[in-house]
Coordinates of C-alpha atoms in Angstrom, one line a residue:
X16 CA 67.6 70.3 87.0
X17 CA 70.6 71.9 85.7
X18 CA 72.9 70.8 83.3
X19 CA 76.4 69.7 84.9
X20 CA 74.8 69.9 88.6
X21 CA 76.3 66.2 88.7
X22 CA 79.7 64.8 88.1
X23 CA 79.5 61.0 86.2
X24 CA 78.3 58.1 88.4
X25 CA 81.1 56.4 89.9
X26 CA 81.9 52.9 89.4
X27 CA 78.7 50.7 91.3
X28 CA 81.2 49.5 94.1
X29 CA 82.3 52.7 95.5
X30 CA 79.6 54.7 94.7
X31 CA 79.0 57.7 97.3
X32 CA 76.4 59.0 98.9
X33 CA 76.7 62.1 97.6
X34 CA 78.8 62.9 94.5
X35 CA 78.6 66.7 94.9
X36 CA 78.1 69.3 97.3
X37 CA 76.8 73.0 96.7
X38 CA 77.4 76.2 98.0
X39 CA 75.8 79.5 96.9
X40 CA 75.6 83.2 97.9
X41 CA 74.5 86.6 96.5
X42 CA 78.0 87.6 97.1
X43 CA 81.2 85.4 95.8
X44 CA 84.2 86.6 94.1
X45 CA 84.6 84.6 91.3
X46 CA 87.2 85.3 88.6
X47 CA 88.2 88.5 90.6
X48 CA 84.2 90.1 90.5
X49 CA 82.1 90.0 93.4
X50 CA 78.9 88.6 92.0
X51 CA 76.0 85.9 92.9
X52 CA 76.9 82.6 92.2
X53 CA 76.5 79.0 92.8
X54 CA 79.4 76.3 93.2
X55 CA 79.5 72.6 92.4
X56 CA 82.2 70.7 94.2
X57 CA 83.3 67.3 93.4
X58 CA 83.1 65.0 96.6
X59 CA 85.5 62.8 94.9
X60 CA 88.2 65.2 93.4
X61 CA 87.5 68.6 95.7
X62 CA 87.5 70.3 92.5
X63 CA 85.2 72.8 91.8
X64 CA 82.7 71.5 88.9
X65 CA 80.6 73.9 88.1
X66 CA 79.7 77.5 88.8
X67 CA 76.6 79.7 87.8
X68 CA 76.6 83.3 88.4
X69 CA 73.5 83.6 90.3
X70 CA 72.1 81.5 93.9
X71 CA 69.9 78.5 92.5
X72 CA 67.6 76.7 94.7
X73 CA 68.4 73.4 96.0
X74 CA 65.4 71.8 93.9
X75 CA 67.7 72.7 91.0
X76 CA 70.2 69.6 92.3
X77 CA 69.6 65.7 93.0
X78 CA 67.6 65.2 96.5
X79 CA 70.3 64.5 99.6
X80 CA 72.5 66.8 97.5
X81 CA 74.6 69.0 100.9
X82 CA 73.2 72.1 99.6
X83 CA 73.7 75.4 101.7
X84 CA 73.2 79.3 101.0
X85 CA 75.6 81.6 102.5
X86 CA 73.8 84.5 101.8
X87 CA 74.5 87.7 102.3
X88 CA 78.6 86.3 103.7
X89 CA 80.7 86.4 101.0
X90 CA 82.4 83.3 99.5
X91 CA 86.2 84.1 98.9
X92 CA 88.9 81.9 97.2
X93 CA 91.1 80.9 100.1
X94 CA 93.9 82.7 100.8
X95 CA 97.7 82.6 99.5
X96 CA 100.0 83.5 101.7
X97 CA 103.6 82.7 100.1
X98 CA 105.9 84.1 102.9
X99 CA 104.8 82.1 106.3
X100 CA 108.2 81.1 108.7
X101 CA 107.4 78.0 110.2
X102 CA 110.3 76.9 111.6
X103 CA 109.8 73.5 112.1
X104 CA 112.0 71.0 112.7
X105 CA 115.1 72.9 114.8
X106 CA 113.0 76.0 116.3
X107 CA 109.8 74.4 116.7
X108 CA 109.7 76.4 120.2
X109 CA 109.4 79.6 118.0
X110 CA 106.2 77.7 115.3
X111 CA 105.5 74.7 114.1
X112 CA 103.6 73.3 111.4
X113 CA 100.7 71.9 113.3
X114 CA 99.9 75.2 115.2
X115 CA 100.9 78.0 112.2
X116 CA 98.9 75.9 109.8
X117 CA 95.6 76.1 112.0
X118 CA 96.4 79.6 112.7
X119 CA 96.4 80.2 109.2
X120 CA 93.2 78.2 108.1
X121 CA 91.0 80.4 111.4
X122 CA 91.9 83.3 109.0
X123 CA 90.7 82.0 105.7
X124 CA 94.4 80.8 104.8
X125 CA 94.1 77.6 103.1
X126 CA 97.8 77.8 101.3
X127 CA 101.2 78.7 102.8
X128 CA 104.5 78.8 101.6
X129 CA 107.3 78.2 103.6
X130 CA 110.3 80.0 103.8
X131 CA 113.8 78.4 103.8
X132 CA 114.7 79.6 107.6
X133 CA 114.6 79.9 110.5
X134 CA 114.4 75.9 110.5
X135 CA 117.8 73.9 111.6
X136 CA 118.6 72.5 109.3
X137 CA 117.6 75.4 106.6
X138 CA 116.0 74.4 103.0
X139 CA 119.7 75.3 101.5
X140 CA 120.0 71.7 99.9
X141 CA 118.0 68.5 98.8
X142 CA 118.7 66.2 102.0
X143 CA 117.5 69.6 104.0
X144 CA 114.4 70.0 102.2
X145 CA 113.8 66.0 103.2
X146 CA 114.3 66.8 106.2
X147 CA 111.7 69.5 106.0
X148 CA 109.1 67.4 104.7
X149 CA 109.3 64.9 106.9
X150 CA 108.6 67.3 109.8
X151 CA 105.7 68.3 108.1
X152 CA 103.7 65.0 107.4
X153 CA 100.2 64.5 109.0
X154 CA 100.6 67.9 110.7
X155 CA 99.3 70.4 108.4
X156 CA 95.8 72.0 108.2
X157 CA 96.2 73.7 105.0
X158 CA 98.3 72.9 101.8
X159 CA 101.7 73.8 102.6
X160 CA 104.2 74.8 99.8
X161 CA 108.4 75.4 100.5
X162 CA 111.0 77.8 99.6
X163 CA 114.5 77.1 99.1
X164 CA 117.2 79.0 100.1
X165 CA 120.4 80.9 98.5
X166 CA 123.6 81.2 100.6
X167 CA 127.4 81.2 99.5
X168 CA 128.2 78.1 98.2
X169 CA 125.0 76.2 97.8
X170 CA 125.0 76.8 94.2
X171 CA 125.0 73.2 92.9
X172 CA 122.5 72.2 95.0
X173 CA 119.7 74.8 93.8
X174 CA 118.3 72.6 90.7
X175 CA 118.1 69.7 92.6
X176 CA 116.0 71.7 94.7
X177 CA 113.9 72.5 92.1
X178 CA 113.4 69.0 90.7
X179 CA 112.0 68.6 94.4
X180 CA 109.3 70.8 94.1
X181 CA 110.5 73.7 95.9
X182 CA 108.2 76.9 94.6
X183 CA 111.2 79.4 94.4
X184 CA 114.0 80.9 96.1
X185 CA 115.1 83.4 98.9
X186 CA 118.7 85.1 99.8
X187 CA 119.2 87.8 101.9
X188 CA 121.9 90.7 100.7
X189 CA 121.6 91.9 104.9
X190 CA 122.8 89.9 107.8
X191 CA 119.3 87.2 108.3
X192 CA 119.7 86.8 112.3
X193 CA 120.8 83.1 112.4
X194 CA 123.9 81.6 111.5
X195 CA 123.3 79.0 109.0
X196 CA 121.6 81.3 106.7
X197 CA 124.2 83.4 105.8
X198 CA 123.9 86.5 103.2
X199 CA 125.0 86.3 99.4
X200 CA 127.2 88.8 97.7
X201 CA 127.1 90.1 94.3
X202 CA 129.5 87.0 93.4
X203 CA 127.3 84.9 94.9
X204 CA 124.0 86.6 93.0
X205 CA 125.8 86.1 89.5
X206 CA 126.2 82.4 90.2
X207 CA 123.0 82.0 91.6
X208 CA 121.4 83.7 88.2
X209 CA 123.5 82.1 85.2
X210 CA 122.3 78.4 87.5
X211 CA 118.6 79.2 87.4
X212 CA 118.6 81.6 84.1
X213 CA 116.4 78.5 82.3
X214 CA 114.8 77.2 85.3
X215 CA 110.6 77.0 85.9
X216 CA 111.2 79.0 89.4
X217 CA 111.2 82.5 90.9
X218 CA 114.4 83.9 92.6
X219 CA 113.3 86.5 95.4
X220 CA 115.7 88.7 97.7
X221 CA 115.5 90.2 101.2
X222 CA 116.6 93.5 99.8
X223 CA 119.2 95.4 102.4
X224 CA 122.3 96.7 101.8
X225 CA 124.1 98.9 103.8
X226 CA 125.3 101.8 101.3
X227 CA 128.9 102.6 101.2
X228 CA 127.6 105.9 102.9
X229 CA 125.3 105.5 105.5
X230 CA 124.6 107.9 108.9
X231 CA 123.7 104.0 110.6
X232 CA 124.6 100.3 110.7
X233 CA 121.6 98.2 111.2
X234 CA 121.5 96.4 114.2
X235 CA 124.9 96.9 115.1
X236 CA 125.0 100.7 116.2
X237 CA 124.7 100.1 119.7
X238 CA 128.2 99.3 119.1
X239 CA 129.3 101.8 116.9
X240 CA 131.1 105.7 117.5
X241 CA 130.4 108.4 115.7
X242 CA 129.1 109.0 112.9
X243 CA 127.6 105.5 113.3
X244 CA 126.0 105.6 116.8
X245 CA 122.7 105.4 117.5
X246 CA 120.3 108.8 117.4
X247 CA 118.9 108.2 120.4
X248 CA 118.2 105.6 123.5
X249 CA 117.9 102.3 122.3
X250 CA 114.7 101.6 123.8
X251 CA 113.4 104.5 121.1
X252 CA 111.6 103.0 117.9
X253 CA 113.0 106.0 116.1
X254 CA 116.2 105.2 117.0
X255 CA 116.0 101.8 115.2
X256 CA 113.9 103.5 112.6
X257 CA 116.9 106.0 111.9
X258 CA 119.4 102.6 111.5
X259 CA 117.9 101.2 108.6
X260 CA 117.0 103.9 106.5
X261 CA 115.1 103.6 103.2
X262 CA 118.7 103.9 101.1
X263 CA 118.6 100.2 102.7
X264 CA 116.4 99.1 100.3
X265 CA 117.2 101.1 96.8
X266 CA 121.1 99.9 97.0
X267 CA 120.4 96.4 97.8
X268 CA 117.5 97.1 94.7
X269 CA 119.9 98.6 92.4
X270 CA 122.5 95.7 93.0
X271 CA 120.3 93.3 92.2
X272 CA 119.0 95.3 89.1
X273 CA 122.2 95.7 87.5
X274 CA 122.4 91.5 87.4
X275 CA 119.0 90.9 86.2
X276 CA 120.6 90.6 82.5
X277 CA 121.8 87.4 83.4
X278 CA 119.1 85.6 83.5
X279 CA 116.0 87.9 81.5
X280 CA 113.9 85.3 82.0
X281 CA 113.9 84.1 85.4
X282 CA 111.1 85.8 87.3
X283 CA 112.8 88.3 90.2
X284 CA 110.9 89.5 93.5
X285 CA 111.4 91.8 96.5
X286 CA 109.9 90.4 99.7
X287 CA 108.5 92.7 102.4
X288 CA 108.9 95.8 100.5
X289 CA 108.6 98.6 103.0
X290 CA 110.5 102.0 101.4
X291 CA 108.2 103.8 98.7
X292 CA 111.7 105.1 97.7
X293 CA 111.8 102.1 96.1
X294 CA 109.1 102.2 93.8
X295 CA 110.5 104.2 91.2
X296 CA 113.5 102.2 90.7
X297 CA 111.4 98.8 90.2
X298 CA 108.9 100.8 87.9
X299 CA 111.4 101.8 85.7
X300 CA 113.2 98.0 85.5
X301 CA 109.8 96.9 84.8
X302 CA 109.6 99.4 81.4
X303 CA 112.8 98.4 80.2
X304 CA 111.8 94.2 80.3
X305 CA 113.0 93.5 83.5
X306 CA 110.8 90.3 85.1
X307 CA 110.6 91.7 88.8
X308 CA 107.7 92.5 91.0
X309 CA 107.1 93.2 94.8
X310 CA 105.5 92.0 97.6
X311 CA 104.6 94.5 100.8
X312 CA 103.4 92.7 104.6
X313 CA 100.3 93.6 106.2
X314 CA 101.8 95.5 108.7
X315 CA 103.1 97.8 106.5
X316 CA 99.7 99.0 105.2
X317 CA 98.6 98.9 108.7
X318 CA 101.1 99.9 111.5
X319 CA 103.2 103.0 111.4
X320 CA 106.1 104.5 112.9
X321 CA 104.6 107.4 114.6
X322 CA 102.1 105.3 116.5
X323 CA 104.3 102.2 118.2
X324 CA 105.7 102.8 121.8
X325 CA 109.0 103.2 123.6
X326 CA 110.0 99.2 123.8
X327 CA 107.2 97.7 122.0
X328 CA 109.1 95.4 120.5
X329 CA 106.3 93.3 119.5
X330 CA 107.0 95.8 116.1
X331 CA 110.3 94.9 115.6
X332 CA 110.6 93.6 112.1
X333 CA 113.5 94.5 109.0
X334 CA 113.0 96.3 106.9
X335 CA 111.1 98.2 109.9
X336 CA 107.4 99.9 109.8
X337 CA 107.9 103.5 108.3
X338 CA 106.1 106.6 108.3
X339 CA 102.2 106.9 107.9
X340 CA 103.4 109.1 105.2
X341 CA 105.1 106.0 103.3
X342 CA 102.1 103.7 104.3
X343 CA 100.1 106.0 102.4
X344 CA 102.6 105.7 99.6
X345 CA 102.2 101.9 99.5
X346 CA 98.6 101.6 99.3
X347 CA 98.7 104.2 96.1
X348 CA 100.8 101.9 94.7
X349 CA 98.9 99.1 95.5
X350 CA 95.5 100.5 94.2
X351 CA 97.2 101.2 90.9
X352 CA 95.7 99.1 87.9
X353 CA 97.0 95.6 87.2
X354 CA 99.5 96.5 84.6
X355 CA 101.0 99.6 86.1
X356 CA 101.5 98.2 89.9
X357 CA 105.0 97.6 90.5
X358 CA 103.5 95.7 94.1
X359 CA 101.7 92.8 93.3
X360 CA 101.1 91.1 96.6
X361 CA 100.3 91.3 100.2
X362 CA 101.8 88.7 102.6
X363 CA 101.9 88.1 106.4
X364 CA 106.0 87.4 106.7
X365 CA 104.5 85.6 109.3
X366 CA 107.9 85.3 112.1
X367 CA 107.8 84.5 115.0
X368 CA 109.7 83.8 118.2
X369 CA 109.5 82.6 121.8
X370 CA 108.9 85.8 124.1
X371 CA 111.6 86.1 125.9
X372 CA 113.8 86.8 122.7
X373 CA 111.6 89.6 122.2
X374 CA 113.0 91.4 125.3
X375 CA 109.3 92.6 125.7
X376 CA 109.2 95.3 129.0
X377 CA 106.4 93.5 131.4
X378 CA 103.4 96.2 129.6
X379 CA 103.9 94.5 126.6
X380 CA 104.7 91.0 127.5
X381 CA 102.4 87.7 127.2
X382 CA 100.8 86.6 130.2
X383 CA 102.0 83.6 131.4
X384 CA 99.8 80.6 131.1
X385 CA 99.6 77.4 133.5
X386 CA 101.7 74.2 132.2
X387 CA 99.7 71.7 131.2
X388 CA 100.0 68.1 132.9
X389 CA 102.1 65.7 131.4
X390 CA 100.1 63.9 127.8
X391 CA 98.4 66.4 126.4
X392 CA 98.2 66.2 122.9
X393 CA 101.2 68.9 120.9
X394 CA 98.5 71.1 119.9
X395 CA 97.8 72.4 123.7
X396 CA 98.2 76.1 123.7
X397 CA 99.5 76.2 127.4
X398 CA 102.1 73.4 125.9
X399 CA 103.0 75.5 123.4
X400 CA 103.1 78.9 125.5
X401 CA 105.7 77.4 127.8
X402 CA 108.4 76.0 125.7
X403 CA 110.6 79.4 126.2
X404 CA 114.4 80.0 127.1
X405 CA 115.8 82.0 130.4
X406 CA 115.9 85.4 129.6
X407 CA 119.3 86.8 128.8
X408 CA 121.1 90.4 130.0
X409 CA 119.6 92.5 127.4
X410 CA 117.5 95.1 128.3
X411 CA 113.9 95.1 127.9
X412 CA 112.9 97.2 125.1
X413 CA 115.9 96.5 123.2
X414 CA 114.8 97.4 119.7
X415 CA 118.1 96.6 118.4
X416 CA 119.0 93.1 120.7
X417 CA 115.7 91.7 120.0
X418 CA 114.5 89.6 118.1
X419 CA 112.9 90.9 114.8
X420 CA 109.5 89.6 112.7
X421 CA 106.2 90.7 113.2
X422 CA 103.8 87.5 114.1
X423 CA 100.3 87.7 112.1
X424 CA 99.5 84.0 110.2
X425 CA 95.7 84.3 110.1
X426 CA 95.1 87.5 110.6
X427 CA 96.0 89.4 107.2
X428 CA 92.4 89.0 105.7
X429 CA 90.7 91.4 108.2
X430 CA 94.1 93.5 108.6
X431 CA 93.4 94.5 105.1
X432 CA 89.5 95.1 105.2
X433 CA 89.8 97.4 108.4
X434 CA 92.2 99.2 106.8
X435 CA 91.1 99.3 103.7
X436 CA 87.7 100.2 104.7
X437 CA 89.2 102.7 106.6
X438 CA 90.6 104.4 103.7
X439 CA 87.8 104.0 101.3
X440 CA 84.0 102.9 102.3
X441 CA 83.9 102.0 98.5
X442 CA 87.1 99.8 99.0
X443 CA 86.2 96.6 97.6
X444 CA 86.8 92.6 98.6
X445 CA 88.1 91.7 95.2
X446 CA 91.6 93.8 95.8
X447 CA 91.7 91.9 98.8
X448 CA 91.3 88.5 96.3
X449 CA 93.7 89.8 93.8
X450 CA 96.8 90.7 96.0
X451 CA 96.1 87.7 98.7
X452 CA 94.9 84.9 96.4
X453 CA 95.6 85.4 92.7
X454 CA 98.4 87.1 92.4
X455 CA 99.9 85.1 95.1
X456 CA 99.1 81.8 93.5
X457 CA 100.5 82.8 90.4
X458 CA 103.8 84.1 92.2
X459 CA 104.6 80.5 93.4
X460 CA 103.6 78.6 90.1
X461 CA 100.5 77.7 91.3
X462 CA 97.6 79.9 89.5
X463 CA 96.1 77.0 88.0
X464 CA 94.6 75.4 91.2
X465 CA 94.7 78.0 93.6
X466 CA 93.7 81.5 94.1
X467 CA 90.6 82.0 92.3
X468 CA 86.7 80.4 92.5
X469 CA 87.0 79.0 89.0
X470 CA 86.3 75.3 87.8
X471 CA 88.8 72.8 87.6
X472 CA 90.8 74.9 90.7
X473 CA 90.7 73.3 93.8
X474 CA 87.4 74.2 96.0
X475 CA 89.7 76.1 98.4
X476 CA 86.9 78.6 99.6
X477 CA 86.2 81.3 102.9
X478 CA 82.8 82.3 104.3
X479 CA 83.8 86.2 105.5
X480 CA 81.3 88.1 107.0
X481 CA 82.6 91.4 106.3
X482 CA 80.4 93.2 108.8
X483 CA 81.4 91.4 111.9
X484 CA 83.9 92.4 114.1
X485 CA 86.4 90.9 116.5
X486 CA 89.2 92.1 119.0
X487 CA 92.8 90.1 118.8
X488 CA 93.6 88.4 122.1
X489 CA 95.2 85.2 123.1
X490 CA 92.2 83.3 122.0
X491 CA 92.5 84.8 117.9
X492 CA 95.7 84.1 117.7
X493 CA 96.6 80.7 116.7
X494 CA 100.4 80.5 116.3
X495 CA 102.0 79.4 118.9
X496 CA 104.1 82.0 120.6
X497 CA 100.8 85.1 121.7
X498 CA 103.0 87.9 120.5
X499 CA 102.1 90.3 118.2
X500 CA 101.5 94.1 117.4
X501 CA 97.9 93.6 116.7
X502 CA 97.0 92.3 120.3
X503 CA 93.9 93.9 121.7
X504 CA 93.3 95.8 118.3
X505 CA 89.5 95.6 117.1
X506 CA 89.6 94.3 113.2
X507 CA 86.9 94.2 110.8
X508 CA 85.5 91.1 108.9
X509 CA 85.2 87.1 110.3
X510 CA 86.0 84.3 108.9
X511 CA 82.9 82.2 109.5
X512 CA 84.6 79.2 107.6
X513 CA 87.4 77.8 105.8
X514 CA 87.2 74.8 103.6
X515 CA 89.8 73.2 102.0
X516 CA 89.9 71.0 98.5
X517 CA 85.7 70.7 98.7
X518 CA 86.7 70.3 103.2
X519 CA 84.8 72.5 105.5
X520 CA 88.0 72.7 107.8
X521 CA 87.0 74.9 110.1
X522 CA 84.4 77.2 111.4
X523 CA 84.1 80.1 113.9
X524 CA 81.0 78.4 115.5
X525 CA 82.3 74.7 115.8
X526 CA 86.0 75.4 115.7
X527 CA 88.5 72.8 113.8
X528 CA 87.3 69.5 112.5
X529 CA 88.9 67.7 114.9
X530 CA 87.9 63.9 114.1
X531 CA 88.9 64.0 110.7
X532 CA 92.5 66.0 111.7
X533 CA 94.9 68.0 109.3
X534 CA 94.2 67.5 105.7
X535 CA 96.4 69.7 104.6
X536 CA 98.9 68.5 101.4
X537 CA 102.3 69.2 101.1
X538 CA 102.8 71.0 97.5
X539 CA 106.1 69.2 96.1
X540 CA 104.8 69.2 92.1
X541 CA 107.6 70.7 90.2
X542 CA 106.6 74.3 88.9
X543 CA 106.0 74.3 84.6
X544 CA 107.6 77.4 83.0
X545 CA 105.6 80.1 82.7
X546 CA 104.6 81.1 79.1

């Protein structure tokens, strides 16, 4: 037998049947390498135990031991998606944390991070973020982490917030869409900085600005004479395109930049980069000391400009899909060596909306599903499909009146593969594990536990058959609202199953473990400085 296959016998009165369970397959990535490899979880803990670099037999363990051999799926840390809008309480029409949380664990998701809005109220102070969490409990299929938020005035309320457990911080510099979550100014930014210069946290920015000089105005050129009015018909995506150019992103960039000596020490992000433009500019902070990084959004690396139709609005999001050209920038940045990469993660920015807010023309719209009858449990799709507004006078097509976020929880693991595989037939699964699990575990304080196949670190694990193949239709998509740019697209790579803390959680053949309901933990340890 051997050594370490067991944890230590557990006290005679609540000893379990069986104090382990193992997993194996000739293909895992553990510590960031794909090779063979056999785990040892803890029944007790959910830990992972033990790991041995090659697929023992299950003589090798006590007899009864669960004991099953994935073989030739690959076994993948799960996923860490730490940009997820669930929306829950206030706009729980738009997501919630019962349905976004199984969408994310069909995809291999077994962590999210929640972002401070679109919820009513938003995660701007402590008694919100109760609020938050109590909206959550016994709903969540995966572990579910929070972000606070930054807006004017809110200031004393941010370490607080911190105390509470809330993994970092997000402001916008660009008008967010809803009311209550107003933008920050450079003011604002300086207070915000000198408050959190010495504090265990990350402070991350939705980095638009409009220049002093620019040929657009965002959203509001519909509105606007010349110089400012739109290029074209509004119903155009290169219209909206043209309104929020790339200079978007490096002034709101070089704004924040030019503050970062306030607080050298506090760890600075960019969500949902889109503009290569800005690469340069966050390459050269990094040289000079600066703590920043960057995330980029699966559609980015997989969705371009050139190819999305008059009044799809399914692809509205901000900062908006570019140019295949700038795609292709992206993913060179992306494949660049650990040290030299200014983008270190890959996120979903899962947000989404009711339909009708997406002022979608009837060849892109959601088929309407039958009401269900009266007591069916909140997690009825045809429940959740029909909790939608009246549709307002815009016109369909809108790309500047609708509604903007691009809806994809659970699907980002086989966005990646297809395109990556796409790219590169030698792209490999373990770039995949270091932008979606590592990296992003160690972005929201939590690279101890999650993110990697490794023992001590919760046994957080996907089965992903990386040959299969599967189109996206109502049926694949989990979140609540069915709208999203990837419908009827053909991606590459299953999840087979999800398992969470030691858990099988879910699989593709027996679907959601139903009996035992949501397991998921909400994630409310304060964060330790980094070192």
């Amino acid at each position: 037998m051997v050594p370490h296959a067991t944890t230590p016998p557990p006290a005679a009165h609540s000893n379990p049947p069986h104090p382990i369970i193992v997993i194996s397959s000739s293909r895992a990535v553990v510590a960031g390498r794909l090779t063979g490899a056999t785990i040892v979880i803890s029944n007790t803990t959910g830990k992972v135990t033990s790991i041995f670099h090659s697929v023992l037999p299950p003589t090798d363990f006590p007899e009864g031991t669960p004991y099953t051999d994935y073989s030739p799926l690959i076994l993948l840390p799960g996923l860490v998606d730490a940009h997820v809008h669930l929306n829950e309480p206030g706009r729980t029409e738009w997501e919630g944390f019962w349905t976004g949380t199984r969408a994310a664990a069909f995809g291999g998701v077994t962590t999210v991070v929640d972002m401070p809005l679109n919820a009513i109220p938003p995660t701007t102070t402590v008694e919100n973020f109760k609020t938050k969490i109590d909206a959550a409990k016994g709903k969540c299929w995966v572990d579910v982490g929070f972000y606070g938020g930054v807006i004017p005035g809110n200031v004393s309320e941010l370490k607080g917030l911190v105390k509470e457990g809330v993994r970092g911080f997000k402001g916008f510099l660009i008008n967010s869409g809803v009311e209550e979550f107003p933008a920050v100014t450079s003011t604002d930014i300086e207070l915000v900085l000198t408050e959190l210069r010495d504090s265990a946290t990350t402070l991350m920015f939705h980095a638009e600005m409009i220049p002093p000089i620019t040929a657009s105005v965002g959203d509001d050129v519909q509105h606007s004479m010349p110089p400012l009015a739109p290029s074209g018909p509004l119903t155009y995506y290169s219209t909206f395109l043209d309104s929020r150019p790339p200079s978007f992103e490096t002034y709101a960039i070089a704004e924040i930049l030019s503050l970062a000596h306030l607080a050298p020490d506090l760890a600075l992000h960019i969500v949902h980069l889109s503009a290569i433009e800005a690469i340069p500019l966050l390459r050269e902070a990094r040289s000079k000391g600066i703590k920043i990084t960057a995330e980029t959004c699966f559609h980015y690396l997989s969705l371009t400009a050139e190819s999305i139709k008059d009044g799809d609005t399914r692809h509205k999001c901000c900062p908006p899909i570019r140019s295949q050209f700038n795609q292709d920038g992206l993913w060179e940045e992306l494949l660049q060596d650990q040290t030299d990469g200014v983008i270190k993660t890959v996120v979903s920015d899962h947000s989404p909306c009711t339909p009708n807010i997406k002022l979608l023309p009837k060849a892109f719209a959601p088929k309407r599903e039958s009401h269900c009858k009266e007591g069916h449990n909140r997690d009825c799709e045809s429940c959740a499909d029909s909790d939608v507004e009246e549709e307002g006078p815009e016109e369909k097509g809108d790309f500047f009146s609708a509604w903007g976020g691009i809806s994809s929880v659970g699907l980002g693991l086989p966005i990646l593969w297809t395109e990556g595989t796409k790219r590169d037939e030698d792209f490999s699964i373990e770039e995949v594990v270091r932008w979606c699990c590592k990296n992003t575990a160690k972005q929201v304080g939590l690279g101890k536990s999650k993110g990697d196949l490794s023992v001590g670190f919760d046994a957080d694990i996907v089965v992903f058959d990386d040959e299969a193949k599967f189109v996206v239709e109502p049926s694949t998509m989990l979140f609540r609202n069915k709208v999203s740019p990837y419908e009827n697209k053909t991606l590459k790579g299953v999840v087979r199953e999800t398992w969470l803390r030691g858990q099988r959680i879910y699989s593709r053949e027996d679907g959601f473990m139903e009996k035992a309901g949501p397991t998921g933990k909400l994630l409310l340890e304060p964060r330790e400085m980094s070192k």
